[in-house]
């Protein structure tokens, strides 16, 4: 039996609303707090948790961005796309998936790389922010990530392999707990996110999934208590899941204008927002007017700053039109159809709120998800001092 262990479990999309409504593990995790999410998708929330820094600092927001020098790693698609006929390829996600895998292997991309539905002809206008594994050493350099900080601390730690599924990650952590050599755990789980995107509106399905998940967490907690005298265990999330309330076809609104993509403007159609770059200054007013009637609003400079997405080089868009909570942009570069649940809305939306659940009282209460990093860093510091 060893002295102490700290387990931080990341549960993608375990929103505060869902944790409370379904009374998820209320008995074992009595400390339960809502935590403000970071505006964006997991592609920005996870780097925020891994560094404690805002997107403007770690540089990750939505997957596709416009590089400063306008140099794209996808320029060859300019020559290739006439041979990739839209009717065959654009709607065939299996082929796109293979193209993504081939590119990742060919270019040594170690991160989560997915071309989604961005038309091949438009790829040469973009770069992709998660080409490298953000969990790896220096994965978010020049900013230090969790692995860098833990390595420096000298505390024996374990960070899950995000390529594996929840069962595999929980089993790997359990085995290490039994070996009693690891004191700090970051256990990655993303199964809830995948389920909620498609079943958030079906209470029985959600309850069943949460029940099965809690049985595994309980088992992990039991194992930790069998091998360590003092066990700190918390579960936290990056964002919640907002049920579908409607959809809007912003893409058609822009494409109906007498303007040309790539000459007058460039647009990225995310699931919950439109991001636009103006190549021709005269395109700004018609583009902005064209979508004003849609359920959402253009983010003001003050809002962008408050949401930490006021990138100085406008690499993620000159302007961002954010949809109202629950409204999905359909079709988007991410999907052809709306899905029952989505995240990436305003952090003020109740369903978007993340959470932290803890077995023990927390020395400090995280207010936004970036604070999870400070909590983990503090945890490593305590372990180091206890061991010194
Ligand atoms: Zn998701």
JSON list of C-alpha atoms and ligand atoms in Angstrom, two decimals, residues 12-13 42 193-194 197 239 241 342-343, ligand 1:
[
{"chain": "A", "resi": 12, "resn": "UNK", "atom": "CA", "xyz": [-15.25, 14.64, -23.15]},
{"chain": "A", "resi": 13, "resn": "UNK", "atom": "CA", "xyz": [-18.68, 16.35, -23.17]},
{"chain": "A", "resi": 42, "resn": "UNK", "atom": "CA", "xyz": [-12.56, 20.01, -28.44]},
{"chain": "A", "resi": 193, "resn": "UNK", "atom": "CA", "xyz": [-19.01, 12.68, -26.49]},
{"chain": "A", "resi": 194, "resn": "UNK", "atom": "CA", "xyz": [-19.54, 10.23, -29.36]},
{"chain": "A", "resi": 197, "resn": "UNK", "atom": "CA", "xyz": [-23.78, 13.72, -30.34]},
{"chain": "A", "resi": 239, "resn": "UNK", "atom": "CA", "xyz": [-17.75, 21.30, -22.62]},
{"chain": "A", "resi": 241, "resn": "UNK", "atom": "CA", "xyz": [-23.69, 19.00, -25.31]},
{"chain": "A", "resi": 342, "resn": "UNK", "atom": "CA", "xyz": [-23.50, 19.62, -30.85]},
{"chain": "A", "resi": 343, "resn": "UNK", "atom": "CA", "xyz": [-21.09, 21.80, -28.89]},
{"chain": "B", "resi": 1, "resn": "LIG", "atom": "ZN1", "xyz": [-17.87, 16.30, -29.71]}
]
